[in-house]
Amino acid sequence: MAGSLERARAGGSAFDREAGHVLVVGGGPAGLRAALDVADLGLAVTLVERAAATGGTLTQLDAQYPTVDCGACQILESVAGPPWPARRCLRAGLDHPLVTVLTSSRVVRAERLGRGYEVAIEVGGRWIDPERCVGCGACAEVCPVTVPDEHECGMRTRKASFRRHGQAQPPVHTIDEAACTRCGECVEGCPSGAIELGREPLEREIRVDAVVLAAGFSGFDPALQPAWAWGRHRDVVTALELERLIGPVVQSGGTLRRRSDGAPAERVAFVQCVGSRDEERPYCSAICCMHALKEAILLKERLSVREADIYAIDMRCVGKGYEATLARAFEAGVRVVHARPGAVEPGERPMLRVEQPPYGQRLEPYDLVVLSVGVTPPAGLAELAALFGVERDEHGFVRTVSDGLARTSAEAVFACGGVTGPCDIPWSIAGASEAAMLAAARAGLPGPRRVEAAAASAVLADLRRPEAVPALPLRGLSEGRVLEAPGPEPVQVTARALVIGAGPAGLSATLSIAEAGFDVTLVERSPKPGGGLRWLRRRLGGPAPVELLEGLLARLEATGRVELLTETEVVAHRGAPGAYVATLRDLPNGGERLLRHGAAIVATGARELEPAGRFLRGEHPSVITQLELEERLAEGELAGRPTVVMIQCVGSREPARPACSRVCCQEAVKNALAILEKAPDARVLVLHRDIRTPGFDERWYEAARRAGVLFVRLDDDRPPRVERRQDGGLSVVFDDPLLGRPVRAAADLVVLSAGARPALDGAGASRLGLRLDAGGHVVEASPKFRPVEATRRGLLVAGMALAPVLVDEAMAQGRAAAARALAILGRQRLAPRPGAVAFRAAFCASCGLCIDVCQAGARELEEGKGAVVHASLCQGCGACVAACPSGTTDQPGLDSRSVLTTIDECLEVTS
Amino acid sequence: MSDFDPTIVAFLCNWCSYTAADLAGTSRIAYPPNLRIIRVMCTGRIDPVFVMKALSSGADGVLVAGCHPGDCHYQTGNYRARRRLTMLKELLGAVGIDPERLWLRWVGASEGDLFARTAADMVEGIRKLGPNPLGRAWSA
């Protein structure tokens, strides 16, 4: 711990007041990310986790969608946090000097105190003293009590003394106090005398300035729907149970076996929406479609499964790269059946009763039926929310309030991840960073008055040990020295941010940074700021875009720290985190100026695609786009009894533009509802391929259907046709799969749901050092775990530049990016990362091999110097060292000479 | 030959395979003690010289283990290692060293048991090949 404290001071924060204190409840991905982000801003964090180890549900998963690989080593990355020895796999937990992790603990009281809370935490898990436990497991060996192992979804057993999983941190055993019989065998068996059965939990009180609720989610209990035979037939499992069944074999291949008789499972069915999109839980659980797809791909690609069928109402692949995962699944031979099965008939094999119009009812035998159970609030959320006076919604989740994803009804309490509703990891992480930003702002970010030697570091006490209780509350101390890291010079940080794009993402990012007391230059290409907030006229829920915009602009003005440059473009961008130089061009007069800044956020947004030439667009005045319809509705130009036909996925999910545009389904539902508001007798027909309204947006889809909007699913390969009638009007012709014949509908208005087209082009992206994917969206460092960071270290991205998003999501990403930017700006100097490679110019032949292998963009040819290393970009992988033919590059601590010596030493021992 | 106890130098990447070895340890899965483990941040760091050095200094086998394809913490390091070591295997044959003395394996962070199995398999495989002739000749 001493080592990490020193490292924290060396790269320490220069916030010039004693640090505030934030409580994070929940240690899953969202909680860990929020804690790390708050700590990166120089504030102390106490993280309370109910289980014996952090990591949450994610520790039970071996591969992640959309990429279907692991990636758990990416999540604990921080912009300016602890260097690589402390960055580890998610399963191994978080190690940051400003974060105190309390496992087996819970919040028992919370009282308002000043702007924050005084919180009482019950610290449990003390029957085994973690200081004395050596993790040998002797206690588990002698323990006579066997209980179902929750980490294995109860499909295996564990002892009452256990470790949640092999990599669980802290690396000690815990006693399941409810299961323990207090027989005392383990007390005898423990070689280090660490066990004292019945040791009382400690109660600790701390004062916190803000609270982040990240307590995760639960899965719907399929026993509540007996028709699925779950619990009665061993070959009916939940999606999470399937994860644990395939966990041991999935990475390196193997055979999936039936649970009933151990025979290879050849036919597997996934049943979607078990406990979602029904009367009781009308919301969509948002994660199950992708989860099922991922599992189906694993079964087909890596295991022996012959058939993997997914039964779904809609395939809701709503997210970046998700449509590509759907395509990959089809390529692997996964079948999607648009039907909602009714039951499993138990027999020797589970028989799935499928009703699929127009084919009627049938029974399909499977080796394994996987129930994609929905998302429900976590156990204990009601009590937790009540402690902090936080409102919950009708389903029991924490109610969040616009704008963004993380605000709750209580002003010092923020929420992220599963507690806010169904939410997959990229949104848990973005929401966590947003919550961290808001919580840190509330706890007090004092701005950049630079004090040379100030370094925020908390004196951390182990709250488990009563004798070590510090004076409370825990506060950061100012230490009078900065430890110099060896190697390259630290970068002096310029205390200004550059935000590119003044839409919802850019504006919210700018505001967060400016309100933290830093200057921001906000660059916008068009004449007015606002972006989507200007061209959207209403939203599904939440205040109108124009109100949001006016509020944001007024607050920006009030900070006095924002330089807004409209009709300006960034034409060059160089440097590294902490010290960038941008060239800004004034578009009307062509004048250029240089701007020095320490952090950059790209929020260049997207526009509606112009579907010229499609469906008579441009040839008939009544063929318009959704945004044009929105404009007409706002201006009140729709009355009478019109027939409106909407066509979804124009310019999306097509061979030329395969990605889903994410926002068009909501846009269509929103406009359909608005039409019926204005003209109640209107007829609205929506021709779609899947209606993708994930999470609580399902309620709007439901509302539209109840209001009489007709939604017709068309087959993917049978798009509708728009024709001009003899009388000059329009008709739409489509094959109705239910009727099984073509239908012709006369239409007064044809509305095309044109996709989103990112504003940043390839040239613009390469000027900024960003990579674009095939759809023109910025590639992030890790789509799952680092959703607002670009592949080039330190560059941040938010909003539609990444992928199509709704307004609240864009604003959340903006704040998330702001948190990362402030982690850089809050430091006076950015120390080079330990592990960064070192370069000796004298021998460099400028061959450039190192530049090709470097994924971080840290190597660059400089005239007269050779292939220099940008130490702050270097990830320390050492690939360039291996690639260098002339030995100019080496890796301190892992230099070639040391490795060769080590090899000899290894071999000498034995000879 | 049955009493031959091979010595294997194992280069493990920090993120996946070293973590897996660690997991095998903390899960107390037994595997043969013949491995001398050297941690590198990424298999992409492994210079073929390291492998040659180990073999020429008498190691009976060299194991390189890293993240599964797609899982590399640095995106592409394991692909580079795969290319380099495939090439190196060709060269090993050319200089008279059995290419089967060099193993490249993917072992993920949660695969402690696979790591232990790989170690056992490799020790068995090298045992069949017999001692590294270079090791004996040079140390004599």
Short mmCIF file of N, CA and C in Angstrom, two decimals, chain A residues 72-122:
data_model
loop_
_atom_site.label_atom_id
_atom_site.label_comp_id
_atom_site.label_asym_id
_atom_site.label_seq_id
_atom_site.Cartn_x
_atom_site.Cartn_y
_atom_site.Cartn_z
N ALA A 72 -11.96 -7.87 -19.64
CA ALA A 72 -12.10 -7.45 -18.24
C ALA A 72 -10.87 -6.69 -17.74
N CYS A 73 -9.76 -6.76 -18.49
CA CYS A 73 -8.56 -6.03 -18.06
C CYS A 73 -8.65 -4.56 -18.43
N GLN A 74 -9.68 -4.17 -19.19
CA GLN A 74 -9.76 -2.78 -19.65
C GLN A 74 -10.46 -1.87 -18.66
N ILE A 75 -11.28 -2.43 -17.79
CA ILE A 75 -12.23 -1.59 -17.07
C ILE A 75 -11.59 -0.73 -16.01
N LEU A 76 -10.48 -1.16 -15.41
CA LEU A 76 -9.91 -0.40 -14.31
C LEU A 76 -8.91 0.65 -14.78
N GLU A 77 -8.89 0.89 -16.09
CA GLU A 77 -8.02 1.91 -16.67
C GLU A 77 -8.44 3.29 -16.15
N SER A 78 -7.46 4.15 -15.90
CA SER A 78 -7.83 5.52 -15.56
C SER A 78 -6.90 6.47 -16.28
N VAL A 79 -7.42 7.68 -16.53
CA VAL A 79 -6.68 8.65 -17.33
C VAL A 79 -5.38 9.02 -16.63
N ALA A 80 -5.43 9.26 -15.35
CA ALA A 80 -4.23 9.73 -14.67
C ALA A 80 -4.08 9.04 -13.33
N GLY A 81 -4.68 7.91 -13.21
CA GLY A 81 -4.67 7.22 -11.94
C GLY A 81 -3.43 6.38 -11.73
N PRO A 82 -3.54 5.36 -10.93
CA PRO A 82 -2.37 4.59 -10.60
C PRO A 82 -1.81 3.88 -11.83
N PRO A 83 -0.51 3.72 -11.89
CA PRO A 83 0.13 3.11 -13.05
C PRO A 83 -0.07 1.60 -13.10
N TRP A 84 0.55 0.97 -14.07
CA TRP A 84 0.13 -0.37 -14.43
C TRP A 84 0.17 -1.46 -13.37
N PRO A 85 1.07 -1.44 -12.41
CA PRO A 85 0.97 -2.57 -11.49
C PRO A 85 -0.38 -2.61 -10.78
N ALA A 86 -1.01 -1.45 -10.68
CA ALA A 86 -2.30 -1.41 -9.99
C ALA A 86 -3.47 -1.62 -10.96
N ARG A 87 -3.21 -1.65 -12.25
CA ARG A 87 -4.30 -1.85 -13.19
C ARG A 87 -4.39 -3.33 -13.48
N ARG A 88 -5.52 -3.89 -13.18
CA ARG A 88 -5.60 -5.34 -13.27
C ARG A 88 -6.91 -5.74 -13.90
N CYS A 89 -7.07 -7.03 -13.88
CA CYS A 89 -8.32 -7.62 -14.34
C CYS A 89 -9.44 -7.22 -13.39
N LEU A 90 -10.62 -6.98 -13.94
CA LEU A 90 -11.77 -6.61 -13.11
C LEU A 90 -12.01 -7.61 -11.99
N ARG A 91 -11.77 -8.88 -12.27
CA ARG A 91 -12.06 -9.90 -11.27
C ARG A 91 -11.19 -9.70 -10.04
N ALA A 92 -10.03 -9.07 -10.23
CA ALA A 92 -9.11 -8.91 -9.12
C ALA A 92 -9.37 -7.61 -8.36
N GLY A 93 -10.35 -6.86 -8.80
CA GLY A 93 -10.75 -5.71 -8.00
C GLY A 93 -9.88 -4.49 -8.19
N LEU A 94 -10.17 -3.52 -7.37
CA LEU A 94 -9.68 -2.17 -7.55
C LEU A 94 -8.64 -1.87 -6.48
N ASP A 95 -7.56 -1.24 -6.90
CA ASP A 95 -6.52 -0.88 -5.95
C ASP A 95 -6.14 0.57 -6.22
N HIS A 96 -6.71 1.48 -5.49
CA HIS A 96 -6.41 2.89 -5.68
C HIS A 96 -6.24 3.50 -4.30
N PRO A 97 -5.19 4.28 -4.10
CA PRO A 97 -4.93 4.78 -2.75
C PRO A 97 -6.04 5.65 -2.18
N LEU A 98 -6.88 6.21 -3.01
CA LEU A 98 -7.95 7.07 -2.49
C LEU A 98 -9.26 6.30 -2.28
N VAL A 99 -9.26 5.02 -2.62
CA VAL A 99 -10.50 4.26 -2.51
C VAL A 99 -10.38 3.22 -1.39
N THR A 100 -11.30 3.30 -0.45
CA THR A 100 -11.39 2.27 0.58
C THR A 100 -12.52 1.34 0.20
N VAL A 101 -12.21 0.07 0.01
CA VAL A 101 -13.23 -0.90 -0.37
C VAL A 101 -13.64 -1.69 0.86
N LEU A 102 -14.92 -1.64 1.18
CA LEU A 102 -15.44 -2.41 2.32
C LEU A 102 -16.36 -3.49 1.79
N THR A 103 -15.89 -4.74 1.79
CA THR A 103 -16.73 -5.84 1.33
C THR A 103 -17.52 -6.40 2.51
N SER A 104 -18.48 -7.26 2.24
CA SER A 104 -19.38 -7.83 3.25
C SER A 104 -19.97 -6.73 4.13
N SER A 105 -20.27 -5.61 3.54
CA SER A 105 -20.69 -4.44 4.32
C SER A 105 -21.94 -3.83 3.74
N ARG A 106 -22.65 -3.07 4.56
CA ARG A 106 -23.84 -2.40 4.04
C ARG A 106 -24.09 -1.11 4.80
N VAL A 107 -24.82 -0.23 4.14
CA VAL A 107 -25.18 1.03 4.76
C VAL A 107 -26.39 0.77 5.65
N VAL A 108 -26.31 1.16 6.92
CA VAL A 108 -27.45 0.90 7.80
C VAL A 108 -28.20 2.17 8.20
N ARG A 109 -27.53 3.31 8.11
CA ARG A 109 -28.21 4.57 8.42
C ARG A 109 -27.64 5.67 7.57
N ALA A 110 -28.45 6.65 7.29
CA ALA A 110 -27.95 7.83 6.58
C ALA A 110 -28.77 9.02 7.05
N GLU A 111 -28.09 10.06 7.47
CA GLU A 111 -28.80 11.27 7.89
C GLU A 111 -28.23 12.45 7.16
N ARG A 112 -29.12 13.36 6.77
CA ARG A 112 -28.66 14.57 6.11
C ARG A 112 -27.77 15.33 7.06
N LEU A 113 -26.64 15.78 6.57
CA LEU A 113 -25.73 16.59 7.37
C LEU A 113 -25.13 17.62 6.44
N GLY A 114 -25.49 18.86 6.63
CA GLY A 114 -25.01 19.89 5.72
C GLY A 114 -25.47 19.59 4.32
N ARG A 115 -24.54 19.64 3.37
CA ARG A 115 -24.88 19.33 1.98
C ARG A 115 -24.84 17.83 1.70
N GLY A 116 -24.31 17.07 2.64
CA GLY A 116 -24.15 15.64 2.38
C GLY A 116 -24.89 14.79 3.38
N TYR A 117 -24.27 13.70 3.75
CA TYR A 117 -24.90 12.75 4.67
C TYR A 117 -23.90 12.29 5.71
N GLU A 118 -24.42 11.96 6.87
CA GLU A 118 -23.63 11.16 7.79
C GLU A 118 -24.15 9.74 7.66
N VAL A 119 -23.25 8.83 7.37
CA VAL A 119 -23.64 7.49 6.99
C VAL A 119 -23.05 6.49 7.96
N ALA A 120 -23.86 5.55 8.40
CA ALA A 120 -23.34 4.47 9.23
C ALA A 120 -23.23 3.21 8.38
N ILE A 121 -22.06 2.61 8.43
CA ILE A 121 -21.79 1.41 7.63
C ILE A 121 -21.52 0.25 8.57
N GLU A 122 -22.23 -0.84 8.32
CA GLU A 122 -21.96 -2.04 9.09
C GLU A 122 -20.94 -2.87 8.32
#
